[in-house]
XYZ file of C-alpha atoms in Angstrom:
263
model
C 5.151 4.347 16.790
C 6.731 1.709 14.491
C 6.770 2.461 10.772
C 4.288 0.524 8.590
C 0.753 -0.505 8.761
C -0.887 -0.619 12.189
C -1.111 -4.310 13.665
C -4.284 -5.920 13.449
C -4.902 -5.326 17.186
C -4.166 -1.721 16.885
C -6.208 -1.194 13.805
C -9.200 -2.906 15.562
C -8.766 -0.861 18.863
C -8.138 2.560 17.294
C -10.211 2.458 14.095
C -12.402 -0.488 13.315
C -14.129 -0.661 16.629
C -15.062 2.858 16.434
C -16.834 2.689 12.971
C -20.646 2.942 13.261
C -23.179 1.545 10.865
C -25.926 3.943 9.667
C -27.190 2.781 6.337
C -28.993 -0.292 4.917
C -27.481 0.256 1.436
C -23.898 -0.303 2.769
C -23.547 -4.160 2.148
C -19.888 -4.619 2.901
C -18.229 -2.954 5.858
C -14.596 -2.627 7.053
C -12.911 -5.340 9.062
C -9.640 -7.396 9.303
C -9.158 -9.005 6.104
C -11.756 -6.981 4.289
C -10.058 -4.428 2.017
C -13.193 -2.990 0.381
C -16.427 -1.309 1.094
C -19.579 -2.114 -0.853
C -22.649 0.148 -1.549
C -25.678 -1.273 -3.175
C -27.014 0.646 -6.189
C -29.968 -0.909 -7.884
C -29.126 -4.500 -8.822
C -25.330 -3.806 -8.470
C -22.895 -3.301 -5.733
C -20.336 -0.631 -5.975
C -17.082 -1.674 -4.570
C -14.595 0.755 -3.434
C -11.017 0.444 -2.084
C -8.235 2.913 -1.159
C -4.565 2.216 -1.003
C -1.357 4.292 -0.789
C 1.982 3.790 -2.211
C 4.845 4.786 0.145
C 7.755 2.284 0.025
C 8.232 1.842 -3.879
C 9.775 4.623 -6.053
C 10.657 3.417 -9.572
C 7.350 1.574 -10.368
C 5.083 3.544 -8.014
C 2.540 4.681 -10.631
C 2.166 1.141 -11.790
C 1.874 -0.342 -8.224
C -0.578 2.360 -7.327
C -3.191 1.106 -9.928
C -2.640 -2.462 -9.317
C -2.967 -2.467 -5.451
C -6.351 -0.763 -5.432
C -7.666 -2.642 -8.580
C -6.594 -5.916 -7.080
C -8.550 -5.217 -3.921
C -11.726 -4.669 -5.754
C -10.976 -7.777 -7.932
C -10.786 -9.888 -4.884
C -14.444 -9.276 -4.295
C -15.397 -10.634 -7.743
C -16.027 -7.124 -9.017
C -14.834 -5.465 -12.229
C -12.682 -2.329 -11.549
C -14.054 0.519 -13.671
C -12.615 3.702 -12.366
C -9.871 5.484 -10.538
C -9.431 8.599 -8.278
C -5.658 9.510 -7.818
C -4.314 11.729 -5.185
C -0.432 12.632 -5.433
C 1.316 14.484 -2.538
C 4.604 15.595 -3.970
C 7.753 17.102 -2.311
C 9.017 20.521 -3.608
C 12.352 19.427 -4.942
C 10.555 16.779 -7.443
C 11.311 17.537 -11.066
C 8.307 18.073 -13.447
C 9.361 15.250 -15.572
C 9.090 12.683 -12.687
C 5.669 13.723 -12.177
C 4.779 13.092 -15.787
C 6.460 9.728 -15.697
C 4.467 8.703 -12.630
C 1.153 9.728 -14.259
C 2.181 8.024 -17.584
C 2.793 4.710 -15.567
C -0.667 5.054 -14.061
C -2.352 5.810 -17.295
C -0.692 3.021 -19.110
C -1.473 0.348 -16.376
C -5.118 1.552 -16.041
C -5.477 1.248 -19.785
C -4.219 -2.304 -19.740
C -7.082 -3.094 -17.101
C -9.754 -1.097 -18.955
C -9.991 1.230 -15.949
C -10.468 4.967 -16.437
C -8.815 7.795 -14.214
C -11.725 10.015 -13.590
C -10.238 12.602 -11.154
C -8.340 13.157 -7.987
C -5.735 15.678 -6.463
C -2.185 16.731 -7.189
C -0.234 19.038 -4.793
C 3.117 19.924 -4.139
C 3.721 20.072 -0.281
C 6.610 19.934 2.122
C 4.512 17.805 4.315
C 6.123 14.697 2.715
C 9.625 13.965 1.978
C 8.925 11.729 -1.190
C 5.961 11.338 -3.349
C 2.885 9.607 -1.894
C 0.332 8.262 -4.206
C -3.055 7.186 -3.018
C -5.551 5.674 -5.304
C -9.339 4.975 -4.872
C -10.873 2.423 -7.261
C -14.486 1.853 -8.015
C -15.845 -1.381 -9.253
C -19.161 -3.125 -9.899
C -20.692 -6.590 -9.331
C -24.040 -7.860 -9.229
C -25.487 -7.870 -5.659
C -25.723 -11.688 -5.516
C -22.279 -12.258 -6.946
C -19.933 -10.330 -4.741
C -17.506 -12.256 -2.582
C -16.571 -11.151 0.957
C -13.083 -11.771 2.635
C -15.247 -13.328 5.566
C -16.801 -16.091 3.845
C -14.238 -18.928 4.183
C -15.716 -22.037 5.397
C -14.576 -25.213 7.024
C -13.553 -27.755 4.477
C -12.656 -25.121 1.696
C -9.392 -25.458 -0.175
C -6.859 -22.595 -0.333
C -5.942 -21.825 -3.812
C -3.070 -19.311 -4.553
C -2.121 -17.854 -7.909
C 1.284 -17.014 -9.240
C 4.125 -16.809 -6.617
C 4.761 -15.601 -3.029
C 6.441 -12.271 -2.668
C 6.249 -11.184 -6.383
C 5.670 -7.433 -5.674
C 8.344 -7.314 -2.972
C 10.784 -9.018 -5.357
C 10.017 -6.549 -8.206
C 10.250 -3.523 -5.590
C 13.734 -4.702 -4.520
C 15.022 -5.264 -7.937
C 13.861 -1.834 -9.307
C 14.791 0.234 -6.390
C 18.118 -1.314 -5.276
C 19.680 -2.438 -8.565
C 23.277 -2.377 -7.192
C 22.492 -4.474 -4.129
C 20.518 -6.905 -6.443
C 23.281 -7.125 -8.858
C 25.503 -8.318 -6.015
C 23.080 -11.359 -5.345
C 21.520 -12.331 -8.722
C 22.828 -12.620 -12.314
C 21.921 -10.006 -14.883
C 19.368 -12.457 -16.314
C 17.756 -13.152 -13.000
C 17.481 -9.418 -12.079
C 15.793 -8.774 -15.460
C 13.206 -11.589 -14.531
C 12.644 -9.913 -11.179
C 11.823 -6.548 -12.888
C 9.492 -8.218 -15.314
C 7.408 -9.319 -12.375
C 5.731 -5.790 -12.013
C 3.990 -6.629 -15.326
C 2.375 -9.661 -13.632
C 0.867 -8.119 -10.354
C -2.683 -7.787 -11.430
C -5.270 -10.302 -10.181
C -8.186 -8.815 -11.928
C -8.498 -11.903 -14.314
C -8.207 -14.268 -11.322
C -10.767 -12.343 -9.300
C -13.236 -12.521 -12.138
C -12.640 -16.200 -12.773
C -12.678 -17.191 -9.153
C -15.814 -15.254 -8.480
C -17.538 -16.976 -11.418
C -16.456 -20.388 -10.139
C -17.988 -19.833 -6.684
C -15.096 -18.906 -4.434
C -16.265 -18.347 -0.918
C -13.545 -15.694 0.010
C -10.805 -14.019 -1.749
C -7.832 -11.833 -0.568
C -4.933 -10.268 -2.372
C -1.431 -10.590 -0.812
C 0.177 -7.450 0.218
C 2.108 -6.407 3.300
C 2.754 -9.346 5.585
C 2.874 -11.752 2.680
C 0.858 -15.029 1.897
C 0.904 -16.000 5.662
C -0.608 -12.707 6.612
C -3.123 -12.919 3.873
C -4.272 -16.391 4.873
C -4.362 -15.150 8.605
C -6.691 -12.216 7.719
C -9.158 -14.485 5.819
C -9.169 -16.700 8.803
C -9.712 -13.937 11.216
C -12.462 -12.344 9.185
C -14.172 -15.745 8.631
C -13.768 -17.064 12.229
C -11.892 -20.181 11.184
C -8.443 -21.704 11.043
C -6.404 -23.111 8.129
C -3.778 -25.797 7.636
C -1.052 -24.781 5.191
C 1.595 -26.965 3.502
C 4.468 -24.598 3.287
C 6.244 -26.774 0.772
C 3.461 -26.271 -1.685
C 3.592 -22.537 -1.659
C 5.408 -21.509 -4.928
C 8.269 -19.174 -4.450
C 10.557 -18.214 -7.422
C 14.420 -19.017 -7.209
C 15.184 -15.414 -7.618
C 13.008 -14.468 -4.643
C 14.490 -17.259 -2.545
C 17.990 -15.896 -3.401
C 17.197 -12.265 -2.692
C 15.470 -13.014 0.518
C 18.046 -15.305 1.878
C 20.763 -12.687 1.231
C 18.647 -9.906 2.719
C 17.399 -11.833 5.679
C 13.690 -11.615 4.553
C 11.034 -14.321 4.886
C 9.381 -14.455 1.486
C 6.090 -15.870 3.036
C 5.893 -12.708 5.269
């Protein structure tokens, strides 16, 4: 099979269509464009999401925290706790493991999220470290936002810039190639993007302001994210490509590397 996430069609055929509903206290179930599960506990809904980091290396610890917390934030929930699983190849040095966890602890602290457990294992089943984080958040049951709630007539609002995460990963993991394309100052700006990947504040604000649907942009870019919201919500969207903000540094990297920054 092709490396990467399953296509939406494969995911639906192999996984989603085979998931059964058994409990009334599960209030948000998986689907295309829905990255969290929700379980009602009293007046609150506990939102949960899991994500692995497999492509990045230098900032993998930081990214591992952000990707899961962003999923929960996109439901309007406040992330509160993390479980971390690390599968580490035998040749990894102890200092590298410490650095990864230090990144995770620092990033979690910045978001006021606690790491409360997980699993760490040295194994030859992987050729590089795989980090999987599971985040738990909470939101009032009448306030959570589903990825399937978009409606005809809604405006699509995007925060920050397209391809920020990809830009920061390229700059961090391929510094020599980046130096061939960008100036030193531009490369430094790309590296600094890893400090701006959280959408926890945006999710909180949008939830309070009555957003009908939210989704964080990951693999597939902004176009995939919009498609997933539309698919989940059974509606379409009209997008003005010229209004999607893309940093000049991202444009230069993507042009040189033949990458579509919107995908």
